[in-house]
Coordinates of C-alpha atoms and ligand atoms in Angstrom, one line a residue:
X143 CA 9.1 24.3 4.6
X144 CA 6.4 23.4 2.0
X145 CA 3.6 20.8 2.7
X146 CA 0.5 19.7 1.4
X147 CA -1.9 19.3 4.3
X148 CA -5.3 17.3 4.6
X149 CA -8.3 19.6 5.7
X150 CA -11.4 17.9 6.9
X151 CA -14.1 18.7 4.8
X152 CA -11.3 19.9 1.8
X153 CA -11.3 17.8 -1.2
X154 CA -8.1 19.0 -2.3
X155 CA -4.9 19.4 -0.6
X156 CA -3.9 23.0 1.0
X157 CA -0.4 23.5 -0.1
X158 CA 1.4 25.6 2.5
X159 CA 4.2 26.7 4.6
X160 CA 5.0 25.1 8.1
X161 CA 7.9 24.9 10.1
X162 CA 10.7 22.3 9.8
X163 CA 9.7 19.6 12.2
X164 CA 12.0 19.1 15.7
X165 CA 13.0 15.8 16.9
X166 CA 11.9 13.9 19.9
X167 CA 14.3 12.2 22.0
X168 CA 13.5 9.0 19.7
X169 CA 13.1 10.4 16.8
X170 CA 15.0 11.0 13.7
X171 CA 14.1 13.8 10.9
X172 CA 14.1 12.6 7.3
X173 CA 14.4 15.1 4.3
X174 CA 11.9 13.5 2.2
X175 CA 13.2 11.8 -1.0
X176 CA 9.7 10.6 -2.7
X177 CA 6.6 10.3 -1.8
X178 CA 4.0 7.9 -3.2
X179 CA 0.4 8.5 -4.0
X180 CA -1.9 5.8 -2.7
X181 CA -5.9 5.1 -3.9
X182 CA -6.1 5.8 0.3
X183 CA -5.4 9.5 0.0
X184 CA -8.8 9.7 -2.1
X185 CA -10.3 7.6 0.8
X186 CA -9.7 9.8 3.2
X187 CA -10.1 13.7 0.9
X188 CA -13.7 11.9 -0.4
X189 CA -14.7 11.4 3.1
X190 CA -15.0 7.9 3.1
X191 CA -12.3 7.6 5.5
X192 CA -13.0 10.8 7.8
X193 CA -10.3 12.5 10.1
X194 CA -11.1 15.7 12.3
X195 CA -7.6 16.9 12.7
X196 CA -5.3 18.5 9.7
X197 CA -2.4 16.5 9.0
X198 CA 0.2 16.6 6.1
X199 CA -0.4 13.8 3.6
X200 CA 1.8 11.0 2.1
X201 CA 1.9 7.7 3.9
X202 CA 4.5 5.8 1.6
X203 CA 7.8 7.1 2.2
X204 CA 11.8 7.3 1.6
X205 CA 14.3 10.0 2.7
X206 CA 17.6 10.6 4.1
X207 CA 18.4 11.1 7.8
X208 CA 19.4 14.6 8.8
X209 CA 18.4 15.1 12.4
X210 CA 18.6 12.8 15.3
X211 CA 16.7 12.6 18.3
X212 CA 18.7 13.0 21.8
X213 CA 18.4 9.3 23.1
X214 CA 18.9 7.6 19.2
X215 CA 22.6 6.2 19.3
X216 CA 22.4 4.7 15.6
X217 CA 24.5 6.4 13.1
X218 CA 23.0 7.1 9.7
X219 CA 25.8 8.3 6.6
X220 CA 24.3 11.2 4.4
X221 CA 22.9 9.4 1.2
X222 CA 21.8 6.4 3.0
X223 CA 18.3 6.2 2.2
X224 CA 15.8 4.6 4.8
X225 CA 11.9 3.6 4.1
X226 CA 9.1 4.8 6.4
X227 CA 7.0 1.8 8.0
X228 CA 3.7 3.6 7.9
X229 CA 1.5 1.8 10.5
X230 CA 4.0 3.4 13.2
X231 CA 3.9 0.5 15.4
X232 CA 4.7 1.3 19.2
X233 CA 7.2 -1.7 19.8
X234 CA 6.3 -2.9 23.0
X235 CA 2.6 -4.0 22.9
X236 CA 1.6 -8.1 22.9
X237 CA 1.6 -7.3 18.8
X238 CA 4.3 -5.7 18.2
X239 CA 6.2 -8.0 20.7
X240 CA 4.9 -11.4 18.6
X241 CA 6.1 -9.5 15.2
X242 CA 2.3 -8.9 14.3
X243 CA 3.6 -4.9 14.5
X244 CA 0.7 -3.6 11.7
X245 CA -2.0 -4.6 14.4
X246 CA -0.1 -2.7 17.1
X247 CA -2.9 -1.6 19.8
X248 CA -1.2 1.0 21.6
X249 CA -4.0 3.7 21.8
X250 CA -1.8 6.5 21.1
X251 CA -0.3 5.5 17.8
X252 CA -1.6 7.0 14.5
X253 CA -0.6 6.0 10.9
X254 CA 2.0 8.4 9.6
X255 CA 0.8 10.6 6.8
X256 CA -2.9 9.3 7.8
X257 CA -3.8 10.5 10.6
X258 CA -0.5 12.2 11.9
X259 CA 2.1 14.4 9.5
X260 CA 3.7 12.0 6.7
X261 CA 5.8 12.4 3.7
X262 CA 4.1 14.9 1.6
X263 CA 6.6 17.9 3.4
X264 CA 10.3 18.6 2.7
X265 CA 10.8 16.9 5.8
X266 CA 9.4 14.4 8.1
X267 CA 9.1 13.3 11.5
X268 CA 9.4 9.4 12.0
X269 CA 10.0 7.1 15.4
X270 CA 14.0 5.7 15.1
X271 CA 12.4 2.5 15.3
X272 CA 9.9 3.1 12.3
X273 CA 12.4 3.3 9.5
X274 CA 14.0 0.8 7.2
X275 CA 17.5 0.7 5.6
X276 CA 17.2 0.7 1.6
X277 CA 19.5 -1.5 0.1
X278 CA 21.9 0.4 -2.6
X279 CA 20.8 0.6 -6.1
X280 CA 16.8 0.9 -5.2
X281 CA 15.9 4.1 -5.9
X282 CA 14.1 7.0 -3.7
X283 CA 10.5 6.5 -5.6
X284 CA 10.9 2.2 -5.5
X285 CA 12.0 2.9 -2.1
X286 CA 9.1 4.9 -1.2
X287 CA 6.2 3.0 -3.2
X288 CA 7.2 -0.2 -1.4
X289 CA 6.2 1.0 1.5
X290 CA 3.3 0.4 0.7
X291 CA 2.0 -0.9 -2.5
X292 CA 4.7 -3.6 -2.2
X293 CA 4.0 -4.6 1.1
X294 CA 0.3 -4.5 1.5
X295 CA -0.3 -7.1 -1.1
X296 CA 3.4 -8.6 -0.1
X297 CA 1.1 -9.3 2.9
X298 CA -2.1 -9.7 2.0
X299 CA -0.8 -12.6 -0.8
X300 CA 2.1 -14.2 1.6
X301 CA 1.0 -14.0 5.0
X302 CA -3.1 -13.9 4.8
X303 CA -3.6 -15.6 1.4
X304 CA -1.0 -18.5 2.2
X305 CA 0.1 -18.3 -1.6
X306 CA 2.5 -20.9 -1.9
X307 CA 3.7 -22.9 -5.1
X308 CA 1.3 -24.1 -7.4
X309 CA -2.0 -21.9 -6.2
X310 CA -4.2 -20.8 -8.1
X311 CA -4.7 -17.2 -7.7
X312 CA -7.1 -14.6 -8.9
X313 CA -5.9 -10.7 -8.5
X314 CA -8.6 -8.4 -9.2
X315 CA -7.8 -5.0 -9.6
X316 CA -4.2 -4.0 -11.4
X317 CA -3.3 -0.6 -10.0
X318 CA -0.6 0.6 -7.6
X319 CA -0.9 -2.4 -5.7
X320 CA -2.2 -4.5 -7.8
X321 CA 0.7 -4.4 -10.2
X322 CA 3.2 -6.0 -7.5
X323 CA 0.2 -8.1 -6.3
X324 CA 1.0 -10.2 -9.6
X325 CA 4.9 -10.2 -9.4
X326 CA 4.2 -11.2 -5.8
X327 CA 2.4 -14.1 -6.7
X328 CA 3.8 -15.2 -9.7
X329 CA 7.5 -15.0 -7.1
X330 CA 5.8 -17.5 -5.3
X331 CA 5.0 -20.1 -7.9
X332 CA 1.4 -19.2 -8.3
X333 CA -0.5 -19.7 -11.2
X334 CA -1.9 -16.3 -11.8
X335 CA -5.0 -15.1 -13.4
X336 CA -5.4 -10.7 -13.2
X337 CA -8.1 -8.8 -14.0
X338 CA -9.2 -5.2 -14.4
X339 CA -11.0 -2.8 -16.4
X340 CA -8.3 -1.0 -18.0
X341 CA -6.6 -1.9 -21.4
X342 CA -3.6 0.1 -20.4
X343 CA -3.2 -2.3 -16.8
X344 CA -3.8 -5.6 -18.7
X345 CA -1.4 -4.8 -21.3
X346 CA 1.3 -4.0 -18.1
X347 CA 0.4 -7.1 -16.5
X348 CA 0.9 -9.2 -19.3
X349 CA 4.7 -7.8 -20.0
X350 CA 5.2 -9.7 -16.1
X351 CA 4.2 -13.6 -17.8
X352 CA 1.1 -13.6 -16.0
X353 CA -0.7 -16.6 -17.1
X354 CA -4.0 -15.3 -17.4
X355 CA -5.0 -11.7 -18.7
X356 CA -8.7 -10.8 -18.8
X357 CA -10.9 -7.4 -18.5
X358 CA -13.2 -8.2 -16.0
X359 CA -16.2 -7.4 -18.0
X360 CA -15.5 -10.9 -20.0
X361 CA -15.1 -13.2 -16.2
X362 CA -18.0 -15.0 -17.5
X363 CA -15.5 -17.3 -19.8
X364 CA -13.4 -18.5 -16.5
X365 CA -14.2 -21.0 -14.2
X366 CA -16.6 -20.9 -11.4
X367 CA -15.4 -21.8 -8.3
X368 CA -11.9 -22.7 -9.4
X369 CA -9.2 -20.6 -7.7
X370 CA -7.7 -21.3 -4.0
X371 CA -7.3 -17.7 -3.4
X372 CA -8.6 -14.6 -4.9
X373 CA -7.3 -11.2 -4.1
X374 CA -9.6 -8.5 -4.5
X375 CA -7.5 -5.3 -4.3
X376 CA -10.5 -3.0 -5.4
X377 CA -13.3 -3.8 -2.8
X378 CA -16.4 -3.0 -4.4
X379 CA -19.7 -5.0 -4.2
X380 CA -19.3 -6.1 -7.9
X381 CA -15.5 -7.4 -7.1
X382 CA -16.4 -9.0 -3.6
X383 CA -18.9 -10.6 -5.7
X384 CA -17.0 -12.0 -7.9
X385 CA -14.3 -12.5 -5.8
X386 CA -17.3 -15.4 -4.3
X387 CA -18.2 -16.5 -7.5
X388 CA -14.7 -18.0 -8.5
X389 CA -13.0 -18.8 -4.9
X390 CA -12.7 -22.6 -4.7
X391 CA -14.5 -24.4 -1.8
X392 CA -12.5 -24.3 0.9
X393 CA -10.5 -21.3 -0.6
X394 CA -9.7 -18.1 0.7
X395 CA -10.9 -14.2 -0.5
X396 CA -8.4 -11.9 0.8
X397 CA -10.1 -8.3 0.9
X398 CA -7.6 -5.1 0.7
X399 CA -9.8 -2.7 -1.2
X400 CA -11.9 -0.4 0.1
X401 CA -13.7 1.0 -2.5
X402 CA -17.4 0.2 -0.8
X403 CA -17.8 0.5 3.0
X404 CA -19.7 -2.5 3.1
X405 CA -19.2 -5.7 1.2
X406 CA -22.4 -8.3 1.0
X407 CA -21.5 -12.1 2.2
X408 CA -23.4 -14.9 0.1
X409 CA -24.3 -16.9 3.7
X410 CA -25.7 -19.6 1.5
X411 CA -22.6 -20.3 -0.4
X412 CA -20.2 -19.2 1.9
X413 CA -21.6 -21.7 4.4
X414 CA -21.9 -24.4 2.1
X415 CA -18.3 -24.1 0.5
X416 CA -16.7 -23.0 3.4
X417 CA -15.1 -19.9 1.9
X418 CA -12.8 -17.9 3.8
X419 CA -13.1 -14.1 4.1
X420 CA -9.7 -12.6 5.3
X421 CA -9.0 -8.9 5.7
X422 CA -5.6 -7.5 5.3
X423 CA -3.5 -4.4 6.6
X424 CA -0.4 -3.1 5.1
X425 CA 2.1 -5.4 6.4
X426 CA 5.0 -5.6 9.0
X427 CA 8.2 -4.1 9.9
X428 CA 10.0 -7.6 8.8
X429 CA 7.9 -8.0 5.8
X430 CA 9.0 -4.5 4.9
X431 CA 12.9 -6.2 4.8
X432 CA 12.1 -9.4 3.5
X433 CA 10.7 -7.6 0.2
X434 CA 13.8 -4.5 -0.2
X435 CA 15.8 -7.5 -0.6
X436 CA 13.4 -9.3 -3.2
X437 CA 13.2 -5.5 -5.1
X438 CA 17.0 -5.3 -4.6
X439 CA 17.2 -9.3 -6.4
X440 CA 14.9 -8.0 -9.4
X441 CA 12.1 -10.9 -7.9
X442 CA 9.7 -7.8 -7.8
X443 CA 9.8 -4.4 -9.8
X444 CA 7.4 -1.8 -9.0
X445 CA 6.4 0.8 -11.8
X446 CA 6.6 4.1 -10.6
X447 CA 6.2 7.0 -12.3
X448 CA 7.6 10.5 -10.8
X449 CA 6.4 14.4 -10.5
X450 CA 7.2 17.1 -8.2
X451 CA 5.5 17.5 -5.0
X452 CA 4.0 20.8 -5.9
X453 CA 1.6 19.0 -8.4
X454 CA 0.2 16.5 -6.0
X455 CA -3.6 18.0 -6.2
X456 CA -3.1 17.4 -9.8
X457 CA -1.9 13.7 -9.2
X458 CA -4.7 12.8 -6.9
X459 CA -7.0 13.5 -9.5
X460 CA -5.7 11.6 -11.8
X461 CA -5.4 9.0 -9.7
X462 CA -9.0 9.8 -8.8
X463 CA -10.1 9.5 -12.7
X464 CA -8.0 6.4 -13.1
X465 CA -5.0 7.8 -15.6
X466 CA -2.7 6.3 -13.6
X467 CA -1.3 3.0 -14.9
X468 CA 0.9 2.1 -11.6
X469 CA 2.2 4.0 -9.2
X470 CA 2.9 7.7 -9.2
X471 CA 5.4 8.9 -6.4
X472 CA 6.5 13.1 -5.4
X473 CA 9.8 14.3 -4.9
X474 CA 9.9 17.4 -2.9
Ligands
NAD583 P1 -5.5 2.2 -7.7 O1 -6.5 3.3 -7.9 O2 -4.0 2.4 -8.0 O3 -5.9 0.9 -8.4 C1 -7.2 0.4 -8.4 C2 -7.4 -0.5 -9.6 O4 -8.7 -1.1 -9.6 C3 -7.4 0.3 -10.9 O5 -6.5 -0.2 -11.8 C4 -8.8 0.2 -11.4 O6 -8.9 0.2 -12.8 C5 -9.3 -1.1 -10.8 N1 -10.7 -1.3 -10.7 C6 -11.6 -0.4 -10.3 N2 -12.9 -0.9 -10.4 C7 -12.7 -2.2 -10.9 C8 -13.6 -3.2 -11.1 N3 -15.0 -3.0 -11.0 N4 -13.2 -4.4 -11.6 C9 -11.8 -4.6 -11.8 N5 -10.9 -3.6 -11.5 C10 -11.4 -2.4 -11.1 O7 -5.6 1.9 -6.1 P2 -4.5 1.3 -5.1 O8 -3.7 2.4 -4.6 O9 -3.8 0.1 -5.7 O10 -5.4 0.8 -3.9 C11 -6.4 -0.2 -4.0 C12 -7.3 -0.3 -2.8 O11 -6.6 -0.8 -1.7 C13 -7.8 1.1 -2.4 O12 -9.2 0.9 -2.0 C14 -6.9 1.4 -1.2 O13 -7.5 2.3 -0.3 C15 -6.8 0.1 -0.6 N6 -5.6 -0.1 0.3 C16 -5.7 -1.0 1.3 C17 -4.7 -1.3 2.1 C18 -4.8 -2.3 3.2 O14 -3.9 -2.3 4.1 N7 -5.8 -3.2 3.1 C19 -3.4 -0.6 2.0 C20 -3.3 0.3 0.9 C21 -4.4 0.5 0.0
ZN584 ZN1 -1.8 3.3 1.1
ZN585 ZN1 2.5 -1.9 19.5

């Protein structure tokens, strides 16, 4: 079957042939229905995020069931599609057990499609346990980008930022995640205020009745120190920073970007304001069904654009060179 397949040291995807994967007795075989592209993937071909085994790519993912592992007794109808929860938690660790599942410690998971093969294949290899039914009427590319740029900043906003009604809420950075970052928040009665370089993102964010619609080269005209939480979904020094300069005191900066490896801490400020820093991963297997059912109620509805699979070097680039308004996702 055809893959596209992380190299170390490759900055491009090798697109090859490898055989159909075989279940394990747990396992279940998905064909692949989409496949999203996610600002990680450049993390991890730039080197930024180094692995020293090949793996195929693609970490957000939705397919059909068509093989079943010997010791799987659930039934799955052809059509029905299920969703890949990519932190492939192990299920019976202290996490997993208290429903904290993305911080599974088992040493011998790996994130599928970073790390171990994932969804950029005609078919994929996924844990029974590690799938999620869609609800009808979402389709395969929805499906798939939710799997991650829904429910990383479904968690980062919910569960780490404590958004609740009536917050005041910065998102910086209006890309794949980004995008739902501001449905997300505005779904949860925040007052919303997104920034990001790109004309084309703004003019998106505004069509979602975001209160506030800025390019952050103009930040200067907000506030100071005036928002509970602020989301920085890019991750850079300059964000970080600014991400400092406009948290309230006592608030909270919840970081999901990882566009610098290192991101400076004002100790004078942060001390004195008692600022929060709060780090963020992807989210959990019951997050993952709590937000099919807000997609599925029109509360949240990601953009997603589609290609084929075949072009996905092509993708990443423009992903790389920022062309991409939302979220792009493959079909095989
Ligand atoms: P993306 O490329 O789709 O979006 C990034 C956005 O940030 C773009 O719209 C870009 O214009 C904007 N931007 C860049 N520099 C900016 C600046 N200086 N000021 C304001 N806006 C700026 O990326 P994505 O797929 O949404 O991922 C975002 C980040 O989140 C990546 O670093 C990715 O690796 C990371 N990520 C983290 C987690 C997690 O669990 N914490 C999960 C998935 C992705
Ligand atoms: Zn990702
Ligand atoms: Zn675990």
């Amino acid at each position: 079957m055809f893959a596209a397949r992380y190299v170390p040291g490759q900055k491009e995807l090798s697109l090859t042939d490898v055989p159909k994967p075989k279940p394990g007795p747990q396992d279940v075989i998905l064909k692949v229905r989409a496949a999203g592209i996610c600002h990680s993937d450049l993390h991890v071909l730039h080197g930024e995020v180094p692995y020293k085994e090949s793996f195929t790519m693609g970490h957000e993912a939705c397919g059909e069931v068509v093989e079943t592992g010997s010791q799987v007794t659930e039934k799955f109808a052809p059509g029905d599609l299920y969703a890949v929860h990519g932190p492939n938690p192990c299920g019976h660790c202290n996490f997993c057990r208290s429903g904290h599942d993305n911080l599974c410690n088992d040493p011998s998971r790996t994130f599928i499609g970073l790390g171990q093969d994932g969804a950029y294949a005609e078919y994929m290899k996924v844990p029974a346990r590690n799938i999620v039914k869609v609800p009808k009427g979402i389709s395969p590319e929805v499906a798939a980008v939710a799997t991650d740029a829904v429910l990383t900043p479904y968690h980062a906003i919910k569960a780490m930022g404590q958004v609740q009604m009536g917050s005041k809420v910065m998102i910086i950075g209006l890309g794949g995640l980004g995008m739902n970052g501001i449905q997300i928040a505005l779904a949860l009665g925040a007052n919303v205020t997104a920034c990001d370089l790109k004309e084309p993102n703004l003019e998106m964010a505004k069509s979602f009745g975001v209160q506030t619609v800025i390019n952050s080269k103009n930040l200067s005209v907000l506030e100071p120190q005036s928002y509970d939480v602020v989301i920085d979904f890019v991750g850079l020094e300059a964000t970080f920073k600014d991400a400092q300069n406009f948290v309230k005191p006592g608030g909270t900066i919840v970081l999901v970007g990882l566009g610098s490896a290192t991101a400076p801490v004002t100790t004078a400020s942060a001390i004195t304001y008692q600022i929060r820093v709060q780090g963020t991963f992807w989210g959990t297997h019951i997050e993952m069904e709590e937000l099919y059912d807000l997609i599925a109620a029109g509360k949240i509805k990601p953009q997603v654009e589609t290609a084929p699979l075949k072009e996905v070097n092509h993708w990443l680039h423009e992903l790389a060179e920022g062309k991409i308004k939302s979220r792009m996702a493959l079909i095989p």
